[in-house]
Amino acid sequence: MSPSMSSQAETAAPAPKQPIDSLFAFLGTCAVYGLLAIVLAIPSSTLSQKQLCLFLVPVIIVWLAYVYTWPGIDVVMQIICPLFYAMDVLVWRDVRGTFKRIHRSKTHTVDQPAHSSSSVTSNGHVNGVNGITSSKAAQAVKPPCHADAGIWEEPHPSTIVSRLKWSCYLICSPRFGNWTIGDARHDAAQLSRADKSISRPARILQLLNRFVIAYMLADIFGLWALHDPYFDWRTNLSITSPLPPETANTLVRLLGQGKVSALAISNPRFWRVLISATPAWASIEAFFAMPGLIFLSLGGLGTVGDQWGHPAVWRPASGSLVSIADRGLRGFWGDWWHQMMRCVAGDPGKILGNWYLRNVSQHSASSRAKGAPSTSSFHSFIAHAIHISTAFFLSGVMHAGMVPKAASSASPLHLALFFWVQVPGILIELFVERVFFGEPTKGQASSNTSQDRRKKSMIAKIVRFTWALFYLYTTFPFFGEQLVALRLWDMHAVPLSPCRWLFRGEGIGFWTWEPRHFATV
């Protein structure tokens, strides 16, 4: 390392982090989730939704603001995520009135919900719609709607122990998997997965396959990054700077002499985006596969029940690539990418979009009465734009918290900008799709043959898939360059690296993580 780089490293090095600081920060965040579990176990008849919000939201905000002043804080996981989750289950949704936990058994015992009489909550939801009006004593029930599949839904229970179990399980379900929440699309998907889930061995094999592939890709691309000075935060190289000779020679050996290797070497941006994005996906995929493999195995041994060990509970983090061809950028973010924060980031925008539709529909109805043309399609587009704009704005704010409070050359704005610029891409996609690939009129439908429609559908899929990859490739450097500035590449993506041991020679061990990797915030 040159003297200039050494001095730069000394001045930019963050302050050391003490283990006790991280422990206190973790406990401070756990206090928020514990408080949520307790208050959500209080029945609506005792504490209404409005009273719950007025009492608890200010307490959580003040507490998290205080926790933020502590050293060793992970802003995303310990400040932003609990705040967004608390707002979702306290403000944006009436959890106790609309949420139902999905169970699987042929006969089951269910408590009377704590709100058995029909009443309207402060959020406009109707309680007591579950049709359970029996006494508080538990009773065996087999609902006809899902009886054949052995599936039943548990609303907010009546007994304190059942309510605490119910709320604790909710806190452990950030994606609201295994819950019906009053959203038609979400509920249908959850009940369908519960009904038609694959077998336990098949799910274990699926997750194991995903884990091995993701782990190896993270290892290979992480090792590749070690040989490229662009991924060293001290060099401050551009993403378009030439590839180092070692990387170029490796590409020639892999691709052979010819136009393909020459094209690869002449496009360093492509390889660096690929090297940055692949471990990001692979790390998330492997991280979410591990608990699934553990709990599914324990479920097979009978150690845990179906609530934690059923195959429907542990789906892979990412979906099918076909969804990108079907829906473009919307399919990438809405179906393929992991949905851990989909509800907490998307619910405010959905509420605003529905509010816009309700208010504008009244105005449109009065206008149509006077002979004005209907603009329902336009208003639906605007409502959808409000929804996705709010969701990606909050997602950008959340990821901006990746920049630590200590000194860092990373830009929170650039991290957020990657998510914010997805909005115009999706809106362009929606507009072009409506113009060129919209539903045909009756005359067009009768004149087009089925072969023409299949050809048009295939062209649309190719265009959507290509557009999504191009747009993500163009915008990813906003995010990828900040990963370099955050020094994430100083630490190998996986703790045990077969590739490092195989390709870097004798004396290089499997273990890659060192104490210095955990010494900074």
Short mmCIF file of C-alpha atoms in Angstrom, two decimals:
data_model
loop_
_atom_site.label_atom_id
_atom_site.label_comp_id
_atom_site.label_asym_id
_atom_site.label_seq_id
_atom_site.Cartn_x
_atom_site.Cartn_y
_atom_site.Cartn_z
CA MET A 1 0.00 0.00 0.00
CA SER A 2 1.34 3.41 -0.95
CA PRO A 3 1.95 6.09 1.73
CA SER A 4 -0.89 8.20 0.35
CA MET A 5 -3.31 5.28 0.56
CA SER A 6 -2.11 4.54 4.09
CA SER A 7 -2.74 8.07 5.24
CA GLN A 8 -6.15 8.04 3.57
CA ALA A 9 -7.01 4.79 5.31
CA GLU A 10 -5.96 6.22 8.66
CA THR A 11 -8.05 9.36 8.28
CA ALA A 12 -11.12 7.57 6.92
CA ALA A 13 -11.08 4.59 9.26
CA PRO A 14 -14.21 4.48 11.40
CA ALA A 15 -14.04 4.33 15.16
CA PRO A 16 -13.78 0.86 16.69
CA LYS A 17 -16.96 -0.77 17.85
CA GLN A 18 -17.16 -2.48 21.22
CA PRO A 19 -19.15 -5.74 21.55
CA ILE A 20 -21.03 -4.36 24.54
CA ASP A 21 -22.28 -1.46 22.38
CA SER A 22 -23.75 -3.86 19.83
CA LEU A 23 -25.38 -5.88 22.61
CA PHE A 24 -27.09 -2.84 24.12
CA ALA A 25 -28.21 -1.68 20.66
CA PHE A 26 -29.68 -5.11 19.97
CA LEU A 27 -31.52 -5.13 23.30
CA GLY A 28 -32.85 -1.64 22.62
CA THR A 29 -34.40 -2.84 19.38
CA CYS A 30 -35.77 -6.01 20.99
CA ALA A 31 -37.55 -3.78 23.50
CA VAL A 32 -39.61 -2.27 20.64
CA TYR A 33 -40.68 -5.64 19.26
CA GLY A 34 -41.42 -6.93 22.75
CA LEU A 35 -43.59 -3.90 23.49
CA LEU A 36 -45.46 -4.40 20.20
CA ALA A 37 -46.12 -8.06 21.04
CA ILE A 38 -47.54 -7.09 24.44
CA VAL A 39 -49.81 -4.24 23.30
CA LEU A 40 -51.12 -6.18 20.28
CA ALA A 41 -52.28 -8.82 22.76
CA ILE A 42 -54.62 -6.25 24.34
CA PRO A 43 -58.19 -6.71 22.99
CA SER A 44 -59.83 -3.92 21.01
CA SER A 45 -62.60 -3.67 23.60
CA THR A 46 -60.02 -2.61 26.19
CA LEU A 47 -57.84 -0.34 24.04
CA SER A 48 -59.14 0.88 20.68
CA GLN A 49 -56.97 1.24 17.59
CA LYS A 50 -56.91 5.04 17.87
CA GLN A 51 -55.96 4.91 21.55
CA LEU A 52 -53.25 2.36 20.77
CA CYS A 53 -51.73 4.65 18.12
CA LEU A 54 -51.90 7.80 20.24
CA PHE A 55 -50.28 6.04 23.18
CA LEU A 56 -47.64 3.84 21.58
CA VAL A 57 -46.37 5.57 18.43
CA PRO A 58 -44.88 8.59 20.28
CA VAL A 59 -43.30 6.26 22.83
CA ILE A 60 -41.62 4.17 20.11
CA ILE A 61 -40.40 7.23 18.19
CA VAL A 62 -38.87 8.82 21.29
CA TRP A 63 -37.29 5.53 22.35
CA LEU A 64 -35.73 4.85 18.93
CA ALA A 65 -34.46 8.43 18.77
CA TYR A 66 -32.74 7.78 22.08
CA VAL A 67 -31.35 4.43 20.89
CA TYR A 68 -29.95 6.19 17.82
CA THR A 69 -27.60 8.16 20.08
CA TRP A 70 -25.99 4.95 21.34
CA PRO A 71 -22.72 3.71 19.81
CA GLY A 72 -22.69 0.53 17.74
CA ILE A 73 -26.06 1.11 16.07
CA ASP A 74 -27.07 -0.53 12.79
CA VAL A 75 -29.42 2.20 11.59
CA VAL A 76 -31.32 0.01 9.11
CA MET A 77 -32.00 -3.03 11.28
CA GLN A 78 -32.19 -1.35 14.68
CA ILE A 79 -33.87 1.99 13.94
CA ILE A 80 -35.62 2.16 10.55
CA CYS A 81 -36.99 -1.40 10.31
CA PRO A 82 -38.62 -1.45 13.77
CA LEU A 83 -40.03 2.05 13.21
CA PHE A 84 -41.54 1.15 9.82
CA TYR A 85 -42.89 -2.14 11.18
CA ALA A 86 -44.45 -0.44 14.19
CA MET A 87 -46.13 2.14 11.95
CA ASP A 88 -47.49 -0.63 9.74
CA VAL A 89 -49.07 -2.75 12.48
CA LEU A 90 -50.26 0.22 14.57
CA VAL A 91 -51.22 2.96 12.09
CA TRP A 92 -51.65 1.63 8.56
CA ARG A 93 -53.45 -1.59 9.51
CA ASP A 94 -55.96 -2.72 12.11
CA VAL A 95 -54.10 -5.91 12.97
CA ARG A 96 -56.43 -7.07 15.73
CA GLY A 97 -59.50 -6.57 13.56
CA THR A 98 -58.42 -7.97 10.18
CA PHE A 99 -55.42 -10.29 10.61
CA LYS A 100 -55.96 -14.05 10.92
CA ARG A 101 -53.27 -16.61 11.53
CA ILE A 102 -53.34 -19.62 9.19
CA HIS A 103 -53.26 -23.04 10.88
CA ARG A 104 -53.14 -26.52 9.41
CA SER A 105 -55.03 -29.41 11.02
CA LYS A 106 -58.17 -31.42 10.27
CA THR A 107 -59.84 -30.45 13.54
CA HIS A 108 -58.76 -27.55 15.62
CA THR A 109 -59.50 -25.64 18.77
CA VAL A 110 -60.09 -21.91 18.49
CA ASP A 111 -60.91 -19.27 21.04
CA GLN A 112 -63.69 -16.81 20.51
CA PRO A 113 -62.12 -13.62 19.10
CA ALA A 114 -61.78 -10.79 21.55
CA HIS A 115 -64.14 -8.73 19.35
CA SER A 116 -67.03 -11.08 18.62
CA SER A 117 -69.68 -8.42 18.23
CA SER A 118 -69.88 -6.46 15.00
CA SER A 119 -68.41 -3.01 15.44
CA VAL A 120 -66.54 -0.53 13.32
CA THR A 121 -63.00 0.33 14.39
CA SER A 122 -61.30 3.68 14.05
CA ASN A 123 -59.75 2.55 10.76
CA GLY A 124 -63.12 1.66 9.27
CA HIS A 125 -62.71 -2.11 9.56
CA VAL A 126 -65.65 -4.20 10.75
CA ASN A 127 -65.01 -6.49 13.67
CA GLY A 128 -66.89 -9.71 14.27
CA VAL A 129 -67.02 -10.71 10.61
CA ASN A 130 -65.55 -14.13 11.31
CA GLY A 131 -68.90 -15.63 12.29
CA ILE A 132 -67.58 -16.95 15.62
CA THR A 133 -70.04 -15.95 18.32
CA SER A 134 -69.79 -18.86 20.72
CA SER A 135 -68.76 -18.64 24.36
CA LYS A 136 -65.19 -18.05 25.42
CA ALA A 137 -64.70 -21.72 26.05
CA ALA A 138 -62.60 -23.38 23.37
CA GLN A 139 -64.45 -25.56 20.92
CA ALA A 140 -63.68 -27.88 18.01
CA VAL A 141 -64.48 -26.29 14.66
CA LYS A 142 -63.95 -27.27 11.05
CA PRO A 143 -64.63 -24.28 8.76
CA PRO A 144 -66.21 -25.42 5.51
CA CYS A 145 -64.16 -23.03 3.35
CA HIS A 146 -60.83 -24.81 3.93
CA ALA A 147 -61.86 -27.98 5.74
CA ASP A 148 -60.74 -30.36 3.00
CA ALA A 149 -57.23 -28.96 3.11
CA GLY A 150 -57.13 -28.93 6.90
CA ILE A 151 -56.64 -25.15 6.91
CA TRP A 152 -58.31 -22.75 9.30
CA GLU A 153 -57.81 -19.11 10.23
CA GLU A 154 -57.43 -17.81 13.77
CA PRO A 155 -58.56 -14.22 14.44
CA HIS A 156 -57.46 -12.26 17.50
CA PRO A 157 -58.12 -14.74 20.36
CA SER A 158 -59.91 -14.10 23.63
CA THR A 159 -57.57 -15.58 26.25
CA ILE A 160 -54.43 -13.69 27.24
CA VAL A 161 -52.07 -16.63 26.63
CA SER A 162 -53.50 -17.26 23.16
CA ARG A 163 -53.31 -13.56 22.32
CA LEU A 164 -49.66 -13.37 23.36
CA LYS A 165 -48.80 -16.40 21.22
CA TRP A 166 -50.78 -14.86 18.35
CA SER A 167 -49.01 -11.48 18.57
CA CYS A 168 -45.54 -12.98 19.08
CA TYR A 169 -45.97 -15.10 15.98
CA LEU A 170 -47.04 -11.97 14.07
CA ILE A 171 -43.89 -10.11 15.16
CA CYS A 172 -41.83 -13.02 13.77
CA SER A 173 -43.58 -12.74 10.36
CA PRO A 174 -42.37 -9.53 8.68
CA ARG A 175 -43.67 -10.68 5.28
CA PHE A 176 -47.00 -11.69 6.88
CA GLY A 177 -46.49 -15.16 5.51
CA ASN A 178 -48.95 -17.66 6.97
CA TRP A 179 -51.41 -14.81 7.67
CA THR A 180 -54.48 -13.41 5.96
CA ILE A 181 -54.45 -9.64 6.32
CA GLY A 182 -57.55 -8.40 4.49
CA ASP A 183 -55.71 -7.96 1.17
CA ALA A 184 -57.31 -10.11 -1.54
CA ARG A 185 -54.14 -10.84 -3.51
CA HIS A 186 -52.00 -11.57 -0.46
CA ASP A 187 -54.66 -13.71 1.22
CA ALA A 188 -55.35 -15.78 -1.89
CA ALA A 189 -51.63 -16.45 -2.31
CA GLN A 190 -51.17 -17.48 1.33
CA LEU A 191 -54.18 -19.83 1.36
CA SER A 192 -53.14 -21.30 -1.99
CA ARG A 193 -49.61 -21.96 -0.74
CA ALA A 194 -50.97 -23.48 2.44
CA ASP A 195 -53.30 -25.71 0.42
CA LYS A 196 -50.99 -26.77 -2.41
CA SER A 197 -47.58 -26.74 -0.78
CA ILE A 198 -44.93 -29.14 -2.02
CA SER A 199 -43.78 -32.00 0.17
CA ARG A 200 -41.20 -31.55 2.91
CA PRO A 201 -38.39 -33.47 1.12
CA ALA A 202 -39.04 -31.51 -2.09
CA ARG A 203 -38.91 -28.17 -0.23
CA ILE A 204 -35.72 -29.16 1.60
CA LEU A 205 -34.14 -30.18 -1.70
CA GLN A 206 -35.25 -26.91 -3.31
CA LEU A 207 -33.80 -24.77 -0.51
CA LEU A 208 -30.61 -26.83 -0.36
CA ASN A 209 -30.15 -26.41 -4.11
CA ARG A 210 -30.67 -22.64 -3.80
CA PHE A 211 -28.29 -22.45 -0.85
CA VAL A 212 -25.45 -24.34 -2.56
CA ILE A 213 -25.74 -22.36 -5.81
CA ALA A 214 -25.95 -19.03 -3.97
CA TYR A 215 -23.04 -19.89 -1.68
CA MET A 216 -20.78 -20.91 -4.55
CA LEU A 217 -21.65 -17.83 -6.61
CA ALA A 218 -20.97 -15.54 -3.64
CA ASP A 219 -17.64 -17.30 -3.10
CA ILE A 220 -16.56 -17.16 -6.76
CA PHE A 221 -17.52 -13.54 -7.40
CA GLY A 222 -16.20 -12.45 -4.02
CA LEU A 223 -12.83 -13.99 -4.88
CA TRP A 224 -12.90 -12.29 -8.27
CA ALA A 225 -13.43 -8.93 -6.57
CA LEU A 226 -10.24 -9.44 -4.53
CA HIS A 227 -8.21 -9.17 -7.74
CA ASP A 228 -9.88 -5.98 -9.00
CA PRO A 229 -8.63 -2.71 -7.42
CA TYR A 230 -11.99 -1.10 -8.22
CA PHE A 231 -13.48 -2.95 -5.24
CA ASP A 232 -10.85 -1.50 -2.89
CA TRP A 233 -12.45 1.56 -1.27
CA ARG A 234 -9.05 3.28 -1.06
CA THR A 235 -8.42 3.42 -4.82
CA ASN A 236 -11.49 5.49 -5.77
CA LEU A 237 -11.48 4.03 -9.30
CA SER A 238 -14.29 4.56 -11.79
CA ILE A 239 -16.50 1.63 -12.70
CA THR A 240 -15.42 2.08 -16.33
CA SER A 241 -11.67 1.97 -15.56
CA PRO A 242 -9.82 -0.84 -17.41
CA LEU A 243 -9.81 -4.30 -15.90
CA PRO A 244 -6.54 -5.36 -14.21
CA PRO A 245 -4.33 -7.69 -16.29
CA GLU A 246 -4.98 -10.65 -13.98
CA THR A 247 -8.75 -10.37 -14.49
CA ALA A 248 -8.36 -9.85 -18.24
CA ASN A 249 -6.12 -12.93 -18.53
CA THR A 250 -8.65 -14.98 -16.55
CA LEU A 251 -11.42 -13.94 -18.95
CA VAL A 252 -9.28 -14.95 -21.92
CA ARG A 253 -8.63 -18.37 -20.36
CA LEU A 254 -12.35 -18.87 -19.62
CA LEU A 255 -13.77 -17.52 -22.89
CA GLY A 256 -10.89 -18.24 -25.25
CA GLN A 257 -9.22 -15.96 -27.75
CA GLY A 258 -11.78 -14.26 -29.90
CA LYS A 259 -14.48 -11.62 -30.12
CA VAL A 260 -16.30 -12.75 -26.97
CA SER A 261 -13.29 -12.31 -24.68
CA ALA A 262 -12.35 -9.05 -26.41
CA LEU A 263 -15.89 -7.74 -25.90
CA ALA A 264 -15.82 -8.79 -22.24
CA ILE A 265 -12.49 -7.10 -21.58
CA SER A 266 -13.62 -3.92 -23.33
CA ASN A 267 -16.72 -3.67 -21.07
CA PRO A 268 -15.40 -3.46 -17.48
CA ARG A 269 -18.65 -1.86 -16.34
CA PHE A 270 -20.61 -5.01 -17.23
CA TRP A 271 -18.31 -7.31 -15.26
CA ARG A 272 -18.21 -5.04 -12.25
CA VAL A 273 -21.99 -4.71 -12.13
CA LEU A 274 -22.20 -8.50 -12.40
CA ILE A 275 -19.61 -8.99 -9.64
CA SER A 276 -21.41 -6.50 -7.37
CA ALA A 277 -24.98 -7.66 -7.95
CA THR A 278 -24.48 -11.43 -7.89
CA PRO A 279 -23.09 -11.70 -4.32
CA ALA A 280 -25.79 -9.28 -3.13
CA TRP A 281 -28.49 -11.65 -4.41
CA ALA A 282 -26.59 -14.78 -3.40
CA SER A 283 -26.01 -13.62 0.18
CA ILE A 284 -29.71 -12.88 0.70
CA GLU A 285 -30.76 -16.17 -0.92
CA ALA A 286 -28.39 -18.23 1.22
CA PHE A 287 -29.24 -16.28 4.38
CA PHE A 288 -32.97 -16.98 4.07
CA ALA A 289 -32.46 -20.61 3.03
CA MET A 290 -30.57 -21.54 6.22
CA PRO A 291 -33.40 -21.17 8.77
CA GLY A 292 -35.76 -22.91 6.36
CA LEU A 293 -33.47 -25.93 6.15
CA ILE A 294 -33.14 -26.02 9.94
CA PHE A 295 -36.84 -25.75 10.78
CA LEU A 296 -37.97 -28.08 8.00
CA SER A 297 -35.53 -30.70 9.27
CA LEU A 298 -36.76 -30.21 12.84
CA GLY A 299 -40.34 -30.45 11.60
CA GLY A 300 -39.55 -33.74 9.92
CA LEU A 301 -38.17 -35.05 13.21
CA GLY A 302 -41.29 -33.89 15.04
CA THR A 303 -39.38 -31.39 17.18
CA VAL A 304 -41.39 -28.38 15.95
CA GLY A 305 -44.97 -28.20 14.73
CA ASP A 306 -46.38 -27.13 11.38
CA GLN A 307 -46.39 -23.45 12.37
CA TRP A 308 -42.59 -23.46 12.06
CA GLY A 309 -41.84 -26.67 10.22
CA HIS A 310 -44.41 -26.77 7.40
CA PRO A 311 -43.06 -26.49 3.80
CA ALA A 312 -45.47 -23.64 3.01
CA VAL A 313 -43.81 -21.44 5.64
CA TRP A 314 -40.33 -21.60 4.13
CA ARG A 315 -40.40 -20.45 0.54
CA PRO A 316 -37.21 -19.40 -1.30
CA ALA A 317 -36.30 -15.74 -0.90
CA SER A 318 -36.50 -14.99 -4.63
CA GLY A 319 -39.18 -15.98 -7.08
CA SER A 320 -39.11 -17.15 -10.69
CA LEU A 321 -37.34 -15.24 -13.47
CA VAL A 322 -40.48 -15.78 -15.55
CA SER A 323 -42.12 -13.01 -13.51
CA ILE A 324 -39.61 -10.53 -14.98
CA ALA A 325 -40.61 -11.57 -18.50
CA ASP A 326 -44.28 -11.30 -17.55
CA ARG A 327 -44.15 -7.93 -15.77
CA GLY A 328 -40.73 -6.35 -16.38
CA LEU A 329 -39.43 -4.15 -13.57
CA ARG A 330 -42.68 -4.71 -11.67
CA GLY A 331 -42.06 -8.44 -11.80
CA PHE A 332 -38.46 -8.01 -10.67
CA TRP A 333 -39.32 -5.96 -7.58
CA GLY A 334 -42.79 -7.33 -6.88
CA ASP A 335 -42.32 -11.06 -7.49
CA TRP A 336 -38.68 -12.06 -8.03
CA TRP A 337 -36.80 -10.01 -5.42
CA HIS A 338 -37.22 -10.88 -1.74
CA GLN A 339 -40.32 -9.35 -0.15
CA MET A 340 -39.11 -8.88 3.43
CA MET A 341 -40.14 -5.22 3.61
CA ARG A 342 -42.86 -5.23 0.97
CA CYS A 343 -45.73 -4.66 3.39
CA VAL A 344 -44.13 -2.06 5.64
CA ALA A 345 -42.85 -0.02 2.68
CA GLY A 346 -45.85 -0.53 0.40
CA ASP A 347 -48.82 -0.10 2.74
CA PRO A 348 -48.62 3.72 3.12
CA GLY A 349 -48.61 4.16 -0.67
CA LYS A 350 -51.48 1.73 -1.08
CA ILE A 351 -53.53 3.70 1.45
CA LEU A 352 -52.73 6.99 -0.30
CA GLY A 353 -53.60 5.50 -3.70
CA ASN A 354 -56.93 4.18 -2.44
CA TRP A 355 -57.68 7.53 -0.84
CA TYR A 356 -57.01 9.21 -4.19
CA LEU A 357 -59.34 6.81 -5.99
CA ARG A 358 -62.13 7.22 -3.46
CA ASN A 359 -62.03 10.99 -3.58
CA VAL A 360 -61.50 11.34 -7.33
CA SER A 361 -64.16 8.73 -8.15
CA GLN A 362 -66.78 10.91 -6.48
CA HIS A 363 -65.66 13.89 -8.54
CA SER A 364 -65.58 11.77 -11.71
CA ALA A 365 -69.09 10.46 -11.04
CA SER A 366 -70.46 13.99 -10.75
CA SER A 367 -68.57 15.00 -13.91
CA ARG A 368 -69.95 12.07 -15.89
CA ALA A 369 -73.44 13.05 -14.77
CA LYS A 370 -72.83 16.34 -16.57
CA GLY A 371 -71.67 14.56 -19.72
CA ALA A 372 -67.91 14.60 -19.13
CA PRO A 373 -65.95 11.55 -20.34
CA SER A 374 -64.78 8.89 -17.85
CA THR A 375 -61.12 8.91 -16.87
CA SER A 376 -61.10 5.84 -14.62
CA SER A 377 -58.10 4.32 -16.44
CA PHE A 378 -56.13 7.52 -15.97
CA HIS A 379 -57.02 7.72 -12.28
CA SER A 380 -56.04 4.07 -11.77
CA PHE A 381 -52.66 4.87 -13.32
CA ILE A 382 -52.22 7.85 -10.98
CA ALA A 383 -53.19 5.76 -7.95
CA HIS A 384 -50.68 3.10 -8.97
CA ALA A 385 -48.01 5.78 -9.44
CA ILE A 386 -48.70 7.09 -5.93
CA HIS A 387 -48.42 3.56 -4.54
CA ILE A 388 -45.08 2.67 -6.13
CA SER A 389 -43.60 6.16 -5.61
CA THR A 390 -44.28 6.00 -1.88
CA ALA A 391 -43.03 2.41 -1.61
CA PHE A 392 -39.73 3.11 -3.37
CA PHE A 393 -39.27 6.40 -1.52
CA LEU A 394 -39.51 4.58 1.81
CA SER A 395 -37.29 1.78 0.52
CA GLY A 396 -34.68 4.36 -0.45
CA VAL A 397 -34.85 5.96 2.98
CA MET A 398 -34.45 2.54 4.57
CA HIS A 399 -31.35 1.62 2.54
CA ALA A 400 -29.82 5.06 3.08
CA GLY A 401 -29.48 3.95 6.69
CA MET A 402 -26.80 1.49 5.58
CA VAL A 403 -24.30 4.35 5.89
CA PRO A 404 -23.00 4.24 9.47
CA LYS A 405 -22.94 7.21 11.79
CA ALA A 406 -19.14 7.04 11.89
CA ALA A 407 -17.02 8.71 9.24
CA SER A 408 -17.57 7.16 5.82
CA SER A 409 -17.12 8.13 2.20
CA ALA A 410 -20.42 6.47 1.25
CA SER A 411 -23.33 8.68 0.23
CA PRO A 412 -26.76 7.96 1.76
CA LEU A 413 -28.33 9.94 -1.08
CA HIS A 414 -26.82 7.69 -3.76
CA LEU A 415 -28.01 4.56 -1.95
CA ALA A 416 -31.53 5.97 -1.82
CA LEU A 417 -31.32 7.24 -5.38
CA PHE A 418 -31.03 3.72 -6.78
CA PHE A 419 -34.48 2.90 -5.41
CA TRP A 420 -36.01 6.27 -6.25
CA VAL A 421 -35.05 6.05 -9.93
CA GLN A 422 -36.92 2.75 -10.24
CA VAL A 423 -40.18 4.73 -10.17
CA PRO A 424 -39.78 6.47 -13.57
CA GLY A 425 -38.63 3.16 -15.06
CA ILE A 426 -41.79 1.40 -13.90
CA LEU A 427 -44.02 4.27 -15.04
CA ILE A 428 -42.38 4.26 -18.49
CA GLU A 429 -42.90 0.50 -18.60
CA LEU A 430 -46.60 0.84 -17.74
CA PHE A 431 -47.16 3.57 -20.31
CA VAL A 432 -45.38 1.73 -23.14
CA GLU A 433 -47.15 -1.52 -22.31
CA ARG A 434 -50.56 0.12 -22.45
CA VAL A 435 -49.75 1.73 -25.78
CA PHE A 436 -48.09 -1.18 -27.59
CA PHE A 437 -49.14 -4.33 -25.71
CA GLY A 438 -52.53 -3.35 -24.30
CA GLU A 439 -55.64 -5.47 -24.51
CA PRO A 440 -56.93 -5.67 -28.12
CA THR A 441 -60.33 -4.33 -29.05
CA LYS A 442 -63.09 -6.72 -30.13
CA GLY A 443 -62.33 -6.06 -33.79
CA GLN A 444 -58.62 -6.66 -33.35
CA ALA A 445 -59.24 -9.80 -31.30
CA SER A 446 -61.43 -11.30 -34.02
CA SER A 447 -59.00 -10.44 -36.82
CA ASN A 448 -55.87 -11.73 -35.06
CA THR A 449 -55.20 -15.46 -35.11
CA SER A 450 -54.11 -17.34 -32.02
CA GLN A 451 -50.66 -17.69 -33.59
CA ASP A 452 -50.41 -13.91 -33.98
CA ARG A 453 -51.41 -13.42 -30.36
CA ARG A 454 -48.83 -15.94 -29.17
CA LYS A 455 -46.18 -14.21 -31.25
CA LYS A 456 -47.16 -10.83 -29.84
CA SER A 457 -47.09 -12.24 -26.31
CA MET A 458 -43.62 -13.71 -26.82
CA ILE A 459 -42.32 -10.42 -28.21
CA ALA A 460 -43.79 -8.61 -25.21
CA LYS A 461 -42.04 -11.01 -22.80
CA ILE A 462 -38.68 -10.52 -24.53
CA VAL A 463 -39.09 -6.74 -24.52
CA ARG A 464 -40.06 -6.66 -20.84
CA PHE A 465 -37.18 -8.90 -19.77
CA THR A 466 -34.63 -6.97 -21.83
CA TRP A 467 -35.95 -3.62 -20.62
CA ALA A 468 -35.81 -4.67 -16.96
CA LEU A 469 -32.21 -5.91 -17.21
CA PHE A 470 -31.12 -2.82 -19.15
CA TYR A 471 -32.69 -0.42 -16.67
CA LEU A 472 -31.25 -2.23 -13.66
CA TYR A 473 -27.83 -2.42 -15.33
CA THR A 474 -27.95 1.33 -16.00
CA THR A 475 -29.01 2.34 -12.50
CA PHE A 476 -27.20 -0.23 -10.34
CA PRO A 477 -23.92 1.76 -10.04
CA PHE A 478 -25.78 4.21 -7.78
CA PHE A 479 -25.98 1.34 -5.31
CA GLY A 480 -22.93 -0.74 -6.23
CA GLU A 481 -20.40 2.08 -5.87
CA GLN A 482 -21.67 2.77 -2.36
CA LEU A 483 -21.08 -0.88 -1.44
CA VAL A 484 -17.42 -0.25 -2.28
CA ALA A 485 -17.39 2.98 -0.25
CA LEU A 486 -18.93 1.10 2.70
CA ARG A 487 -15.92 -1.27 2.61
CA LEU A 488 -18.16 -4.32 2.25
CA TRP A 489 -15.67 -5.93 -0.13
CA ASP A 490 -12.98 -5.89 2.55
CA MET A 491 -14.84 -8.86 3.99
CA HIS A 492 -15.33 -11.99 1.90
CA ALA A 493 -18.97 -12.78 1.22
CA VAL A 494 -18.80 -16.25 2.83
CA PRO A 495 -16.96 -17.39 5.98
CA LEU A 496 -15.71 -20.69 4.51
CA SER A 497 -14.27 -20.32 1.01
CA PRO A 498 -13.44 -23.45 -1.01
CA CYS A 499 -12.58 -21.26 -4.01
CA ARG A 500 -10.02 -19.21 -2.09
CA TRP A 501 -8.32 -22.38 -0.89
CA LEU A 502 -8.33 -23.92 -4.38
CA PHE A 503 -7.26 -20.94 -6.48
CA ARG A 504 -5.03 -18.83 -4.24
CA GLY A 505 -2.41 -21.47 -3.51
CA GLU A 506 -0.86 -23.29 -0.60
CA GLY A 507 -1.07 -21.69 2.82
CA ILE A 508 -4.46 -20.05 2.19
CA GLY A 509 -7.08 -21.60 4.46
CA PHE A 510 -10.83 -22.04 4.16
CA TRP A 511 -11.74 -19.49 6.86
CA THR A 512 -12.01 -15.91 5.57
CA TRP A 513 -13.61 -13.81 8.32
CA GLU A 514 -11.29 -12.13 10.81
CA PRO A 515 -11.95 -10.08 13.98
CA ARG A 516 -10.93 -6.87 12.18
CA HIS A 517 -13.95 -7.25 9.89
CA PHE A 518 -16.26 -6.75 12.88
CA ALA A 519 -14.27 -4.00 14.57
CA THR A 520 -15.88 -1.03 12.78
CA VAL A 521 -19.38 0.30 12.35
#
